[in-house]
Each structure stands twice: as C-alpha cells, then as structure tokens.
C-alpha cells in the first residue's frame, strides 16, 4: 500500500507540473508509421525484469517494445508522443524489478517543451502514467537500482548524470562536472553505488548520496562507453567506443586489474560489455560493438558482427559468436543466465547460457543499404525492381496491378539512376557531407550525409538523397526544394517527373518533382520474410497483398504531452481506408479519386481518438476438471485445455458500441453483437494460440484493439486428427423478383460442390456437401444452413462456403449485401437490408463455425454496385481465406463454356489440376487463390468483358491447407 501511495504522489506531481507549463502541445496531425511487429530502426538499449521473464527494447523507430522471454514473442508496443525529425526517438529504457513499469527516454519532449523528458509507462496496458520533464539534454541511458527505488540517467551534451527517487520523482543528486556527454550509468548489484562513463574519457563511481568515490581516465585519449558491474560487485568492465579494448577495473578505486585478450578482432570499438552466468556456476565476460573477426569465416547467416565471450570472468580463453549483421549497441545479462543484445540490423538477439544464439535479430523489412543503388523503375514510374537484401534475388512490384513477384532475368525497360556521364559532375556525394556540383557546394544540414544521387533528364538538375531529406538542386547547384523523409535515402531512380527512393526505414516511396516542389505520392513496405506488402498514400488510403499487409502500417495520434498516444492500424480502419483504386490512380498521376474518398470519410482522426476501450475482466481455461483461472501475465495453458472462457468490460468514448470479436490465430472465433453479454467461450487450436480481441464502434467502420494473449500448450502441440470437409454451396438463378433472374449461379454452385467432393480423396475422413438451390436459398434457409454447419463442425474440420447470386453495395455505408431468393423489393435500402444478408450477419454466422481451416468463395454480381473493396473487407473481418469475383457487367456471370460462369470455371480449372500442386498432387487454398485471381481476368477478356477476382489469405504466417488431390 505504501508503494501505491508513493506512485500516486509521483503521478500527481509530474502530471500537475506538466499541466502548469504554458508550452505547445505535441502536434495533432496523424503520423503514418510502419508497424511490423518488430523494430524498423536500430535498437539502442534493452532492459529486463528481475526474474528474466520480460525484455524491453527501444529504438530510433520511436517505439518501446515488450517481449516475453525466453521465446522472444512480442507482448506489447508502447508509443511516446512524437513529431517530425528526431522527436520521439528512444535511446534508453529501464524496467522496475517486477517488469510492470518502464522508464523510457531519448530525444523526447524537446519539440514542445524545449527541454527533454523521461516517460513512465505501465507495461501491462501500454498507458503512460507520468513524465519527468525539464531535462537539459537528451537521455542516453537509464538504470534502476536493484531494489527499484532509485532511477539514474546519463545525459547528453555536458549535462552529466542525475539520480531521482523512483517512487516520487524527487531528484536526489546530480553531477554536472562532465566535459562531454555521459554515456552509461549502472548501479552496483548490492548497495547504493553508481558508476558512470563519459565521452570526456573518464569513469566515475559515486556512493548512494552522490559523493564521488573514484574518478579516473583509464586510457589516455580513449572514450569509455559500455559499463558493467561483476556479479559480486567487486569489478567494473569498461568498453570503448573508439578502440578494440576492454578494461577490467577495481570498483573501489578504478585501478586497472586486467585486459581481456582482443586478438583476432577487427573494427572500430567495443562499446558494449556485460558479465553473465552460464547456468553452471561460471561467469563469462562479453563484449561487442563494431567488432568483426579479422579473418571472417564463411557464415551462412550473414552475421559478421560478433560477441566475444571470455570464460572465467574474462581471464580465460575466448570464443567469438556471430551475432548480428550490423553494429551491436548494448549487451544485457539476463537473470538466470544468458545475454540479450541490441543491434542496428535492426533487431535484438539472445545468447543462451552456453553462448549459442537462441534468438537472432530478425529485421522485418528491406535493408537497402547495399541494394538501394540497384533500384530501377519503369518509364511510367509504376513498376519497381529492387532486392530486399544483399543476398536476395530482385523483385518487381507493379503498383497498378497490385502484384509482387520475382524479377525476370532480363532487366526489360527498367532504368536505374544516372549519376554521371553528362555535363553535370557531382563529386564527394557518396556517404559524405560535403558534396559538390563542379566547384559549387551542395548545401546540406549540420551532420547530414548524402547517400544517393540521381541526375534529372537533360541535366536540368539533380536529386540528392540524404540521411533525412530528399533535396532538389538546379543545374547551377542552387537549392530548389527539399522534403524531410523518415529514413536515409539509400537509392534513387527517376521516370520523368516521378522519383522513387529506397529508404532506411525499409520503405520505397514515390514523389513527383515539379513546380510545386517535391510532393510524396505513395509509400510501399514489404515484409521481407513473408512478402506481405502494404501500399499507401500520404492521406492514409491503402492497398495490400493477398496474404495480408493491412496490419503493417497505422496512424499514430498524439494526445497531450502527458497522454498516451492513440494508435489505429490500417486493419482497424479497413472499411474506411482500403481504397486500392484510389491508391493506384494517385501513383499514376490522378489524385481525384483519393480526394473524393477522403471527402467521404470526414474527420477520421477524431473518430480514432474516441474508439471504445476493451478490458478483460476474467479469463479461464476450460479443462475436463473445470475452468482454471488465467492471470493476465499467463503464458501457458493448463493440461487438457480445450477452450478459453472470457469476460470483458467495454467503455464507450462517444462513438457507441458495436460488436465484440475474439480471434484465434488471426481468424474470427466469436462475435458478440451489441447488447449481448460480453462473454465468450473460444475453442483453442492444437498448437500455439494467439488470442486477439477487438471492439467496433457503433457504425462498425472502425474497431479498437483489445487485450491479447499468446498461450502455449504444455508438452508441445496436440496431435491433429483427420477432419471432415464441410461444403455449403448456395446458387440462385430464380429469384422471387423475376428481374433478378440469372442463368448459371445454380450450375456453378453444383459444379464446384461436386468437384470438391470428387477431389477430397484421402485428405479428409468424410465429406459433407449441402447445396441450396433457388427457393431453398431464402434468407432464413441460408442462415439456418450456416447454423447447422456451426452446430456440427469441429476444429479439425475444413469448411468451404460458396455463394453464387447477386451481391450489392449498400448506400451510404457501402457494405456487402447478399441477396437471397426471397428478395422482392429493390427500390429502397431499408427494405433491401431487411430482406438481404448483410456482411455483418455473415461474419457473425461464420464466427460460430469452429473449423480451423475455412475458405469463402463469393461469386456475386449486380450492375454497377459491388466492388472489390467490400469483398476484401469481409475477408479482413473474418480472417478466413477469401476468394471472390464481382463485376458491374451482369453478362459476365453468364456461361463461359455453356455450362459455368467465369469465376466457377476458373475454380474448376484449379481444382482439376491447373493450379500448382505439391509433390503428392494436393491443391492448397493458396494455390487455388493464386490461379483464380490470375485466370478470371483472362477468361473474361476472351468474352470481351472485364471481371476481376480478389484473394485474401487468412493467416499472416501463410499457413495454408489442402482442398483437393489431383489424380496422377
């Protein structure tokens, strides 16, 4: 209780102090940020709790991330207020011993306070609790004492070191007698001593009251950086940023004790050091930074930066562990053994107690540092050719087709940037800060380095990509325009007035160069491991890959300086912002569709800031013995668990409350409609279970993300039993309203169902097929059939739903509405909604179907109404594989071959053997989707129609499933 009172005092002091300050608030415009479930910029520092179960990481990408150890799964993302340029970059983090609070800082608060601040976050819910403002320089490093009572900060400039009471924010003492930036601070494992390093070359040790006990420059002219106490508190290891050297000093007086052997290393320095236990009673000393092996061995991982690990406290022999592709900025001993390390890859890794790499840095996006120079663009500026990694084959992205594929061997008509060969001669531009055009200096900012160059057509001028800007100069070297960019521009390419750049944040960006200066058109992020991609305009309209990508970017919205920013991914705003036609038109030079769509949206920012809040009230795991309660920090399921029973509380913040969804491994498992009790029983998958929740606003356009859980089964995954194939096929030719009659919807449904039955083969233990034709497919009949499927289907089954008939887009809310047989009146929307089956009703029905694997096949048409946007939204909300076709030309649903329509014909081709198969002749949902989306436009063109298909896969890890076996 005393600790709670102290924390309350801290919150009141800090928040009230912020309220009194008469200074500007953080900028209120939305910031579009990449969110790839990993850091997208160099990781600066790490921290762990006292038990070694939680790891915190901070990065230049302006996020604090919380990870579960030892697996390294992402638990939560915390975001400080941000602004353009450096504001919000995080350089330092410290966790309380219980891991429930995080102090975080860096270049934080200066954009509005004109002074820097430390933020305090609750790691369990991501909310900002308080801030400690008024610091004269950015924070370089943070440390908490072992008992969690004192917080220390190393400050930049010459501001030195400060120490506060961590419970109430009172400053205890400071040392400002630094002649350079403080680098690191570290509390002794026992007692109250604090050690600090500085770029002024000195190491200092203080007692608990701030009295200096020792002060020494270990190496004349050297710059000590890394700092670590030995487990017994008797020694200090010091690493240097400017040389390959580690000093082990006596903590009492800083006299030199010994120098660990660094023979065989190459590089500029060893700024990261730590001691760690090996789990067998031994203690090893570790050092890293810019070090590489002097004679590097061939390493298939590409990890050339090493951690040197000495046995016997650093006195014994050493081994070099290939750990990262780029510099290592921090080493952190994990309680219980092992070492975590932060890298500029970007990412972090983990050494097991035996010194092997247990978790390697996993950069989510492209690394254009070495491949950006090869960036090439088509003459119209809509297609790009680039490699995501130095060792990777090049890819081609076609913005107008929305496709990403391996690049053909021939380069075709793609052109790279021209950097010379004309009358403009630019020198000293590559990775330098004094570029020149002839004898004329090209003006850059302080500390700004040029990274890429492209000469304009007819030598009319040049573009220079730098660390943080795209700069346009005329043929005389005069600055014409500049645009701030979110990462170093490692590569440029030009096509007329279109410029494309490959940036350090892993994005590719389009700009138009003209009288208006440099105007951004669109940005593309490709997830390197899965090749999911998302393409978006500066306003936030987006397109994405068939296998996902809508979760990879979102809107960051600041509140006040002491408020938690709001975050909404594109996935949360899918119905509002998914607009592929507008995005493609923008890249092609037509901004009118994007402007029209934005005019329809209204003030989206205000809506995001008022989304409902969802909290878990209770959770338990259903087992044969009952329901075992699960605490919020639970990571493991009890033995025999088959389901979760969850209870929630929702808070309306002004937009009303819509449905509650619970998802298991990215697919919807439960939907609770407004007014229903916010309870759910969620069936679990045989392996790991990623549980996510979301709460819609009343208009069902935006949703808020709620609590999430990552749960593992004891003893590994359960054995999977063979399930059934359950097919529900619906085709409607004859409507109650004769004006709606079709010719081939029923034959299509029958043919697809028959093909699935005949090709199921040994994949399933049984096949159950239900076909509803014409008068059987009333609204009541369709919903009853879906309910029957839900009643009889188990998680081991595979479910396929085929809908053939009319679909329309409702106005003004633009939702998908399937028209069953008994639709009679199409003259007004109110009546049509009552008679039809709206997409939210379909989502709720599908949510009750427990089959882990499912595919929705939608073959719909209505003149001038339905678009791919509404069908894609249905896939986004269900998390099921979705394959759909629609057209504004009704005749396209007529026969392709006097038997079936275009969409069904393509499906039958795929299942019949035209789609790709594995070695055993199996056709997967993924292969089916790839074939049909490619084939439908071809078949329609043969009939002089235009028809497109959309494919959306359910799982972000691309876990597909088989549907048919092709006879050999």
mmCIF file of N, CA and C in Angstrom, residues 848-946:
data_model
loop_
_atom_site.group_PDB
_atom_site.id
_atom_site.type_symbol
_atom_site.label_atom_id
_atom_site.label_comp_id
_atom_site.label_asym_id
_atom_site.label_seq_id
_atom_site.Cartn_x
_atom_site.Cartn_y
_atom_site.Cartn_z
ATOM 1 N N UNK A 848 -19.322 -18.522 -35.710
ATOM 2 C CA UNK A 848 -19.783 -19.658 -34.915
ATOM 3 C C UNK A 848 -19.326 -20.998 -35.477
ATOM 4 N N UNK A 849 -18.692 -20.983 -36.647
ATOM 5 C CA UNK A 849 -18.222 -22.220 -37.262
ATOM 6 C C UNK A 849 -16.811 -22.492 -36.764
ATOM 7 N N UNK A 850 -16.607 -23.578 -36.043
ATOM 8 C CA UNK A 850 -15.372 -23.805 -35.303
ATOM 9 C C UNK A 850 -14.239 -24.374 -36.147
ATOM 10 N N UNK A 851 -14.495 -24.667 -37.406
ATOM 11 C CA UNK A 851 -13.436 -25.227 -38.256
ATOM 12 C C UNK A 851 -12.224 -24.301 -38.283
ATOM 13 N N UNK A 852 -11.052 -24.870 -38.039
ATOM 14 C CA UNK A 852 -9.848 -24.032 -38.052
ATOM 15 C C UNK A 852 -9.551 -23.541 -39.455
ATOM 16 N N UNK A 853 -9.759 -24.393 -40.454
ATOM 17 C CA UNK A 853 -9.488 -24.019 -41.845
ATOM 18 C C UNK A 853 -10.803 -23.722 -42.552
ATOM 19 N N UNK A 854 -10.846 -22.609 -43.265
ATOM 20 C CA UNK A 854 -12.067 -22.239 -43.953
ATOM 21 C C UNK A 854 -11.774 -21.405 -45.183
ATOM 22 N N UNK A 855 -12.632 -21.528 -46.182
ATOM 23 C CA UNK A 855 -12.497 -20.788 -47.435
ATOM 24 C C UNK A 855 -13.867 -20.265 -47.834
ATOM 25 N N UNK A 856 -13.935 -18.969 -48.132
ATOM 26 C CA UNK A 856 -15.158 -18.349 -48.615
ATOM 27 C C UNK A 856 -15.003 -18.090 -50.099
ATOM 28 N N UNK A 857 -15.910 -18.646 -50.909
ATOM 29 C CA UNK A 857 -15.931 -18.447 -52.355
ATOM 30 C C UNK A 857 -17.171 -17.629 -52.683
ATOM 31 N N UNK A 858 -16.976 -16.383 -53.101
ATOM 32 C CA UNK A 858 -18.091 -15.486 -53.358
ATOM 33 C C UNK A 858 -18.116 -15.131 -54.837
ATOM 34 N N UNK A 859 -19.194 -15.527 -55.512
ATOM 35 C CA UNK A 859 -19.352 -15.262 -56.943
ATOM 36 C C UNK A 859 -20.600 -14.410 -57.101
ATOM 37 N N UNK A 860 -20.413 -13.099 -57.077
ATOM 38 C CA UNK A 860 -21.558 -12.204 -56.995
ATOM 39 C C UNK A 860 -21.526 -11.160 -58.096
ATOM 40 N N UNK A 861 -22.706 -10.569 -58.348
ATOM 41 C CA UNK A 861 -22.812 -9.585 -59.423
ATOM 42 C C UNK A 861 -24.034 -8.733 -59.197
ATOM 43 N N UNK A 862 -23.926 -7.457 -59.555
ATOM 44 C CA UNK A 862 -25.087 -6.590 -59.691
ATOM 45 C C UNK A 862 -24.622 -5.341 -60.385
ATOM 46 N N UNK A 863 -25.308 -4.942 -61.411
ATOM 47 C CA UNK A 863 -24.812 -3.909 -62.306
ATOM 48 C C UNK A 863 -24.427 -2.641 -61.553
ATOM 49 N N UNK A 864 -23.152 -2.274 -61.694
ATOM 50 C CA UNK A 864 -22.676 -1.002 -61.207
ATOM 51 C C UNK A 864 -22.545 -0.881 -59.707
ATOM 52 N N UNK A 865 -22.743 -1.946 -58.938
ATOM 53 C CA UNK A 865 -22.801 -1.798 -57.495
ATOM 54 C C UNK A 865 -21.544 -2.268 -56.765
ATOM 55 N N UNK A 866 -21.321 -3.563 -56.775
ATOM 56 C CA UNK A 866 -20.346 -4.139 -55.855
ATOM 57 C C UNK A 866 -18.928 -3.948 -56.371
ATOM 58 N N UNK A 867 -17.994 -3.677 -55.459
ATOM 59 C CA UNK A 867 -16.583 -3.552 -55.810
ATOM 60 C C UNK A 867 -15.771 -4.507 -54.956
ATOM 61 N N UNK A 868 -14.479 -4.619 -55.309
ATOM 62 C CA UNK A 868 -13.593 -5.482 -54.547
ATOM 63 C C UNK A 868 -13.389 -4.995 -53.117
ATOM 64 N N UNK A 869 -13.599 -3.698 -52.883
ATOM 65 C CA UNK A 869 -13.372 -3.141 -51.554
ATOM 66 C C UNK A 869 -14.240 -3.830 -50.505
ATOM 67 N N UNK A 870 -15.541 -3.988 -50.808
ATOM 68 C CA UNK A 870 -16.443 -4.588 -49.833
ATOM 69 C C UNK A 870 -16.116 -6.076 -49.610
ATOM 70 N N UNK A 871 -15.748 -6.777 -50.680
ATOM 71 C CA UNK A 871 -15.414 -8.198 -50.539
ATOM 72 C C UNK A 871 -14.131 -8.365 -49.738
ATOM 73 N N UNK A 872 -13.142 -7.513 -49.960
ATOM 74 C CA UNK A 872 -11.899 -7.588 -49.196
ATOM 75 C C UNK A 872 -12.150 -7.309 -47.729
ATOM 76 N N UNK A 873 -13.042 -6.375 -47.432
ATOM 77 C CA UNK A 873 -13.364 -6.060 -46.043
ATOM 78 C C UNK A 873 -13.944 -7.276 -45.332
ATOM 79 N N UNK A 874 -14.730 -8.067 -46.056
ATOM 80 C CA UNK A 874 -15.291 -9.284 -45.470
ATOM 81 C C UNK A 874 -14.176 -10.259 -45.102
ATOM 82 N N UNK A 875 -13.169 -10.388 -45.967
ATOM 83 C CA UNK A 875 -12.032 -11.240 -45.642
ATOM 84 C C UNK A 875 -11.261 -10.722 -44.451
ATOM 85 N N UNK A 876 -11.090 -9.404 -44.364
ATOM 86 C CA UNK A 876 -10.357 -8.808 -43.251
ATOM 87 C C UNK A 876 -11.040 -9.090 -41.923
ATOM 88 N N UNK A 877 -12.369 -9.059 -41.911
ATOM 89 C CA UNK A 877 -13.082 -9.205 -40.646
ATOM 90 C C UNK A 877 -13.231 -10.656 -40.216
ATOM 91 N N UNK A 878 -13.303 -11.590 -41.164
ATOM 92 C CA UNK A 878 -13.458 -12.992 -40.771
ATOM 93 C C UNK A 878 -12.120 -13.661 -40.508
ATOM 94 N N UNK A 879 -11.037 -13.157 -41.139
ATOM 95 C CA UNK A 879 -9.765 -13.836 -41.020
ATOM 96 C C UNK A 879 -9.735 -15.164 -41.751
ATOM 97 N N UNK A 880 -10.734 -15.433 -42.585
ATOM 98 C CA UNK A 880 -10.773 -16.661 -43.384
ATOM 99 C C UNK A 880 -10.153 -16.400 -44.753
ATOM 100 N N UNK A 881 -9.674 -17.463 -45.396
ATOM 101 C CA UNK A 881 -9.288 -17.340 -46.795
ATOM 102 C C UNK A 881 -10.525 -16.926 -47.585
ATOM 103 N N UNK A 882 -10.385 -15.898 -48.398
ATOM 104 C CA UNK A 882 -11.498 -15.407 -49.184
ATOM 105 C C UNK A 882 -11.090 -15.304 -50.641
ATOM 106 N N UNK A 883 -11.903 -15.880 -51.506
ATOM 107 C CA UNK A 883 -11.692 -15.813 -52.952
ATOM 108 C C UNK A 883 -13.008 -15.370 -53.560
ATOM 109 N N UNK A 884 -12.996 -14.215 -54.215
ATOM 110 C CA UNK A 884 -14.255 -13.639 -54.660
ATOM 111 C C UNK A 884 -14.092 -12.996 -56.018
ATOM 112 N N UNK A 885 -15.219 -12.898 -56.735
ATOM 113 C CA UNK A 885 -15.247 -12.204 -58.018
ATOM 114 C C UNK A 885 -16.529 -11.406 -58.084
ATOM 115 N N UNK A 886 -16.423 -10.245 -58.703
ATOM 116 C CA UNK A 886 -17.612 -9.437 -58.901
ATOM 117 C C UNK A 886 -17.396 -8.566 -60.112
ATOM 118 N N UNK A 887 -18.483 -8.156 -60.718
ATOM 119 C CA UNK A 887 -18.379 -7.342 -61.920
ATOM 120 C C UNK A 887 -19.605 -6.465 -62.026
ATOM 121 N N UNK A 888 -19.430 -5.331 -62.703
ATOM 122 C CA UNK A 888 -20.575 -4.466 -62.962
ATOM 123 C C UNK A 888 -21.269 -4.859 -64.255
ATOM 124 N N UNK A 889 -20.726 -5.852 -64.953
ATOM 125 C CA UNK A 889 -21.337 -6.338 -66.192
ATOM 126 C C UNK A 889 -22.055 -7.640 -65.884
ATOM 127 N N UNK A 890 -23.387 -7.610 -65.868
ATOM 128 C CA UNK A 890 -24.128 -8.783 -65.434
ATOM 129 C C UNK A 890 -23.865 -9.992 -66.328
ATOM 130 N N UNK A 891 -23.637 -9.753 -67.619
ATOM 131 C CA UNK A 891 -23.460 -10.871 -68.533
ATOM 132 C C UNK A 891 -22.229 -11.709 -68.202
ATOM 133 N N UNK A 892 -21.292 -11.153 -67.457
ATOM 134 C CA UNK A 892 -20.092 -11.916 -67.130
ATOM 135 C C UNK A 892 -20.408 -13.110 -66.244
ATOM 136 N N UNK A 893 -21.562 -13.091 -65.576
ATOM 137 C CA UNK A 893 -21.957 -14.256 -64.803
ATOM 138 C C UNK A 893 -22.553 -15.335 -65.702
ATOM 139 N N UNK A 894 -22.875 -14.978 -66.947
ATOM 140 C CA UNK A 894 -23.380 -15.983 -67.867
ATOM 141 C C UNK A 894 -22.261 -16.950 -68.240
ATOM 142 N N UNK A 895 -22.623 -17.914 -69.037
ATOM 143 C CA UNK A 895 -21.736 -19.038 -69.292
ATOM 144 C C UNK A 895 -20.446 -18.638 -69.982
ATOM 145 N N UNK A 896 -19.377 -19.263 -69.527
ATOM 146 C CA UNK A 896 -18.129 -19.186 -70.271
ATOM 147 C C UNK A 896 -18.071 -20.302 -71.305
ATOM 148 N N UNK A 897 -18.582 -21.486 -70.928
ATOM 149 C CA UNK A 897 -18.492 -22.656 -71.804
ATOM 150 C C UNK A 897 -19.846 -23.337 -71.973
ATOM 151 N N UNK A 898 -20.934 -22.562 -71.877
ATOM 152 C CA UNK A 898 -22.302 -23.086 -71.943
ATOM 153 C C UNK A 898 -22.666 -23.935 -70.733
ATOM 154 N N UNK A 899 -21.817 -23.947 -69.739
ATOM 155 C CA UNK A 899 -22.127 -24.695 -68.514
ATOM 156 C C UNK A 899 -21.902 -23.857 -67.264
ATOM 157 N N UNK A 900 -20.795 -23.109 -67.202
ATOM 158 C CA UNK A 900 -20.428 -22.390 -65.994
ATOM 159 C C UNK A 900 -19.957 -20.972 -66.306
ATOM 160 N N UNK A 901 -20.086 -20.100 -65.301
ATOM 161 C CA UNK A 901 -19.601 -18.738 -65.414
ATOM 162 C C UNK A 901 -18.097 -18.659 -65.270
ATOM 163 N N UNK A 902 -17.570 -17.465 -65.464
ATOM 164 C CA UNK A 902 -16.120 -17.255 -65.490
ATOM 165 C C UNK A 902 -15.463 -17.660 -64.172
ATOM 166 N N UNK A 903 -15.998 -17.195 -63.061
ATOM 167 C CA UNK A 903 -15.383 -17.482 -61.769
ATOM 168 C C UNK A 903 -15.405 -18.978 -61.473
ATOM 169 N N UNK A 904 -16.573 -19.597 -61.597
ATOM 170 C CA UNK A 904 -16.669 -21.030 -61.313
ATOM 171 C C UNK A 904 -15.783 -21.829 -62.266
ATOM 172 N N UNK A 905 -15.708 -21.420 -63.527
ATOM 173 C CA UNK A 905 -14.863 -22.118 -64.496
ATOM 174 C C UNK A 905 -13.406 -22.100 -64.031
ATOM 175 N N UNK A 906 -12.938 -20.940 -63.548
ATOM 176 C CA UNK A 906 -11.560 -20.840 -63.074
ATOM 177 C C UNK A 906 -11.340 -21.692 -61.830
ATOM 178 N N UNK A 907 -12.318 -21.732 -60.925
ATOM 179 C CA UNK A 907 -12.211 -22.580 -59.735
ATOM 180 C C UNK A 907 -12.123 -24.046 -60.132
ATOM 181 N N UNK A 908 -12.962 -24.454 -61.074
ATOM 182 C CA UNK A 908 -12.951 -25.851 -61.517
ATOM 183 C C UNK A 908 -11.626 -26.197 -62.189
ATOM 184 N N UNK A 909 -11.080 -25.269 -62.973
ATOM 185 C CA UNK A 909 -9.759 -25.499 -63.568
ATOM 186 C C UNK A 909 -8.720 -25.762 -62.486
ATOM 187 N N UNK A 910 -8.712 -24.911 -61.464
ATOM 188 C CA UNK A 910 -7.703 -25.026 -60.409
ATOM 189 C C UNK A 910 -7.815 -26.356 -59.675
ATOM 190 N N UNK A 911 -9.035 -26.708 -59.265
ATOM 191 C CA UNK A 911 -9.233 -27.958 -58.536
ATOM 192 C C UNK A 911 -9.010 -29.169 -59.428
ATOM 193 N N UNK A 912 -9.187 -28.977 -60.731
ATOM 194 C CA UNK A 912 -8.997 -30.089 -61.668
ATOM 195 C C UNK A 912 -7.547 -30.352 -62.017
ATOM 196 N N UNK A 913 -6.632 -29.505 -61.549
ATOM 197 C CA UNK A 913 -5.217 -29.781 -61.792
ATOM 198 C C UNK A 913 -4.447 -28.655 -62.441
ATOM 199 N N UNK A 914 -5.112 -27.550 -62.826
ATOM 200 C CA UNK A 914 -4.391 -26.454 -63.460
ATOM 201 C C UNK A 914 -3.593 -25.627 -62.454
ATOM 202 N N UNK A 915 -4.062 -25.558 -61.216
ATOM 203 C CA UNK A 915 -3.318 -24.821 -60.191
ATOM 204 C C UNK A 915 -2.088 -25.615 -59.776
ATOM 205 N N UNK A 916 -1.155 -24.939 -59.126
ATOM 206 C CA UNK A 916 0.057 -25.599 -58.639
ATOM 207 C C UNK A 916 -0.303 -26.655 -57.598
ATOM 208 N N UNK A 917 0.421 -27.769 -57.629
ATOM 209 C CA UNK A 917 0.228 -28.841 -56.656
ATOM 210 C C UNK A 917 1.546 -29.162 -55.980
ATOM 211 N N UNK A 918 1.468 -29.814 -54.820
ATOM 212 C CA UNK A 918 2.694 -30.252 -54.167
ATOM 213 C C UNK A 918 3.114 -31.609 -54.719
ATOM 214 N N UNK A 919 4.100 -32.227 -54.103
ATOM 215 C CA UNK A 919 4.626 -33.491 -54.606
ATOM 216 C C UNK A 919 3.641 -34.629 -54.575
ATOM 217 N N UNK A 920 2.580 -34.493 -53.787
ATOM 218 C CA UNK A 920 1.571 -35.540 -53.705
ATOM 219 C C UNK A 920 0.299 -35.172 -54.469
ATOM 220 N N UNK A 921 0.377 -34.119 -55.284
ATOM 221 C CA UNK A 921 -0.762 -33.744 -56.106
ATOM 222 C C UNK A 921 -1.827 -32.957 -55.391
ATOM 223 N N UNK A 922 -1.533 -32.382 -54.238
ATOM 224 C CA UNK A 922 -2.536 -31.658 -53.466
ATOM 225 C C UNK A 922 -2.615 -30.195 -53.889
ATOM 226 N N UNK A 923 -3.845 -29.714 -54.007
ATOM 227 C CA UNK A 923 -4.108 -28.313 -54.328
ATOM 228 C C UNK A 923 -4.460 -27.590 -53.026
ATOM 229 N N UNK A 924 -3.709 -26.575 -52.690
ATOM 230 C CA UNK A 924 -3.953 -25.833 -51.458
ATOM 231 C C UNK A 924 -4.856 -24.640 -51.712
ATOM 232 N N UNK A 925 -5.387 -24.078 -50.631
ATOM 233 C CA UNK A 925 -6.193 -22.861 -50.748
ATOM 234 C C UNK A 925 -5.375 -21.728 -51.344
ATOM 235 N N UNK A 926 -4.105 -21.675 -50.997
ATOM 236 C CA UNK A 926 -3.235 -20.629 -51.526
ATOM 237 C C UNK A 926 -3.053 -20.794 -53.032
ATOM 238 N N UNK A 927 -2.803 -22.024 -53.487
ATOM 239 C CA UNK A 927 -2.633 -22.271 -54.923
ATOM 240 C C UNK A 927 -3.927 -21.990 -55.681
ATOM 241 N N UNK A 928 -5.057 -22.354 -55.090
ATOM 242 C CA UNK A 928 -6.357 -22.073 -55.711
ATOM 243 C C UNK A 928 -6.535 -20.569 -55.898
ATOM 244 N N UNK A 929 -6.247 -19.807 -54.846
ATOM 245 C CA UNK A 929 -6.415 -18.367 -54.923
ATOM 246 C C UNK A 929 -5.510 -17.723 -55.954
ATOM 247 N N UNK A 930 -4.259 -18.173 -56.019
ATOM 248 C CA UNK A 930 -3.323 -17.603 -56.982
ATOM 249 C C UNK A 930 -3.770 -17.891 -58.418
ATOM 250 N N UNK A 931 -4.277 -19.107 -58.672
ATOM 251 C CA UNK A 931 -4.712 -19.451 -60.027
ATOM 252 C C UNK A 931 -5.946 -18.636 -60.427
ATOM 253 N N UNK A 932 -6.930 -18.583 -59.564
ATOM 254 C CA UNK A 932 -8.196 -17.939 -59.928
ATOM 255 C C UNK A 932 -8.014 -16.440 -60.133
ATOM 256 N N UNK A 933 -7.243 -15.783 -59.300
ATOM 257 C CA UNK A 933 -7.062 -14.334 -59.462
ATOM 258 C C UNK A 933 -6.328 -14.011 -60.758
ATOM 259 N N UNK A 934 -5.453 -14.901 -61.190
ATOM 260 C CA UNK A 934 -4.761 -14.679 -62.472
ATOM 261 C C UNK A 934 -5.652 -15.032 -63.654
ATOM 262 N N UNK A 935 -6.498 -16.047 -63.493
ATOM 263 C CA UNK A 935 -7.240 -16.614 -64.621
ATOM 264 C C UNK A 935 -8.546 -15.871 -64.912
ATOM 265 N N UNK A 936 -9.239 -15.381 -63.906
ATOM 266 C CA UNK A 936 -10.544 -14.739 -64.132
ATOM 267 C C UNK A 936 -10.448 -13.581 -65.116
ATOM 268 N N UNK A 937 -9.502 -12.643 -64.967
ATOM 269 C CA UNK A 937 -9.441 -11.559 -65.964
ATOM 270 C C UNK A 937 -9.171 -12.070 -67.377
ATOM 271 N N UNK A 938 -8.374 -13.146 -67.509
ATOM 272 C CA UNK A 938 -8.086 -13.695 -68.834
ATOM 273 C C UNK A 938 -9.351 -14.272 -69.472
ATOM 274 N N UNK A 939 -10.099 -15.054 -68.699
ATOM 275 C CA UNK A 939 -11.308 -15.676 -69.237
ATOM 276 C C UNK A 939 -12.359 -14.621 -69.594
ATOM 277 N N UNK A 940 -12.486 -13.606 -68.720
ATOM 278 C CA UNK A 940 -13.465 -12.555 -69.002
ATOM 279 C C UNK A 940 -13.095 -11.788 -70.262
ATOM 280 N N UNK A 941 -11.797 -11.536 -70.444
ATOM 281 C CA UNK A 941 -11.356 -10.802 -71.634
ATOM 282 C C UNK A 941 -11.679 -11.573 -72.912
ATOM 283 N N UNK A 942 -11.630 -12.897 -72.841
ATOM 284 C CA UNK A 942 -11.969 -13.698 -74.018
ATOM 285 C C UNK A 942 -13.422 -13.463 -74.441
ATOM 286 N N UNK A 943 -14.288 -13.139 -73.475
ATOM 287 C CA UNK A 943 -15.702 -12.878 -73.757
ATOM 288 C C UNK A 943 -15.979 -11.376 -73.891
ATOM 289 N N UNK A 944 -14.884 -10.609 -73.977
ATOM 290 C CA UNK A 944 -14.983 -9.156 -74.111
ATOM 291 C C UNK A 944 -15.704 -8.506 -72.930
ATOM 292 N N UNK A 945 -15.470 -9.078 -71.783
ATOM 293 C CA UNK A 945 -15.955 -8.492 -70.546
ATOM 294 C C UNK A 945 -14.754 -8.150 -69.670
ATOM 295 N N UNK A 946 -15.008 -7.386 -68.630
ATOM 296 C CA UNK A 946 -13.978 -7.127 -67.629
ATOM 297 C C UNK A 946 -14.460 -7.654 -66.293
#
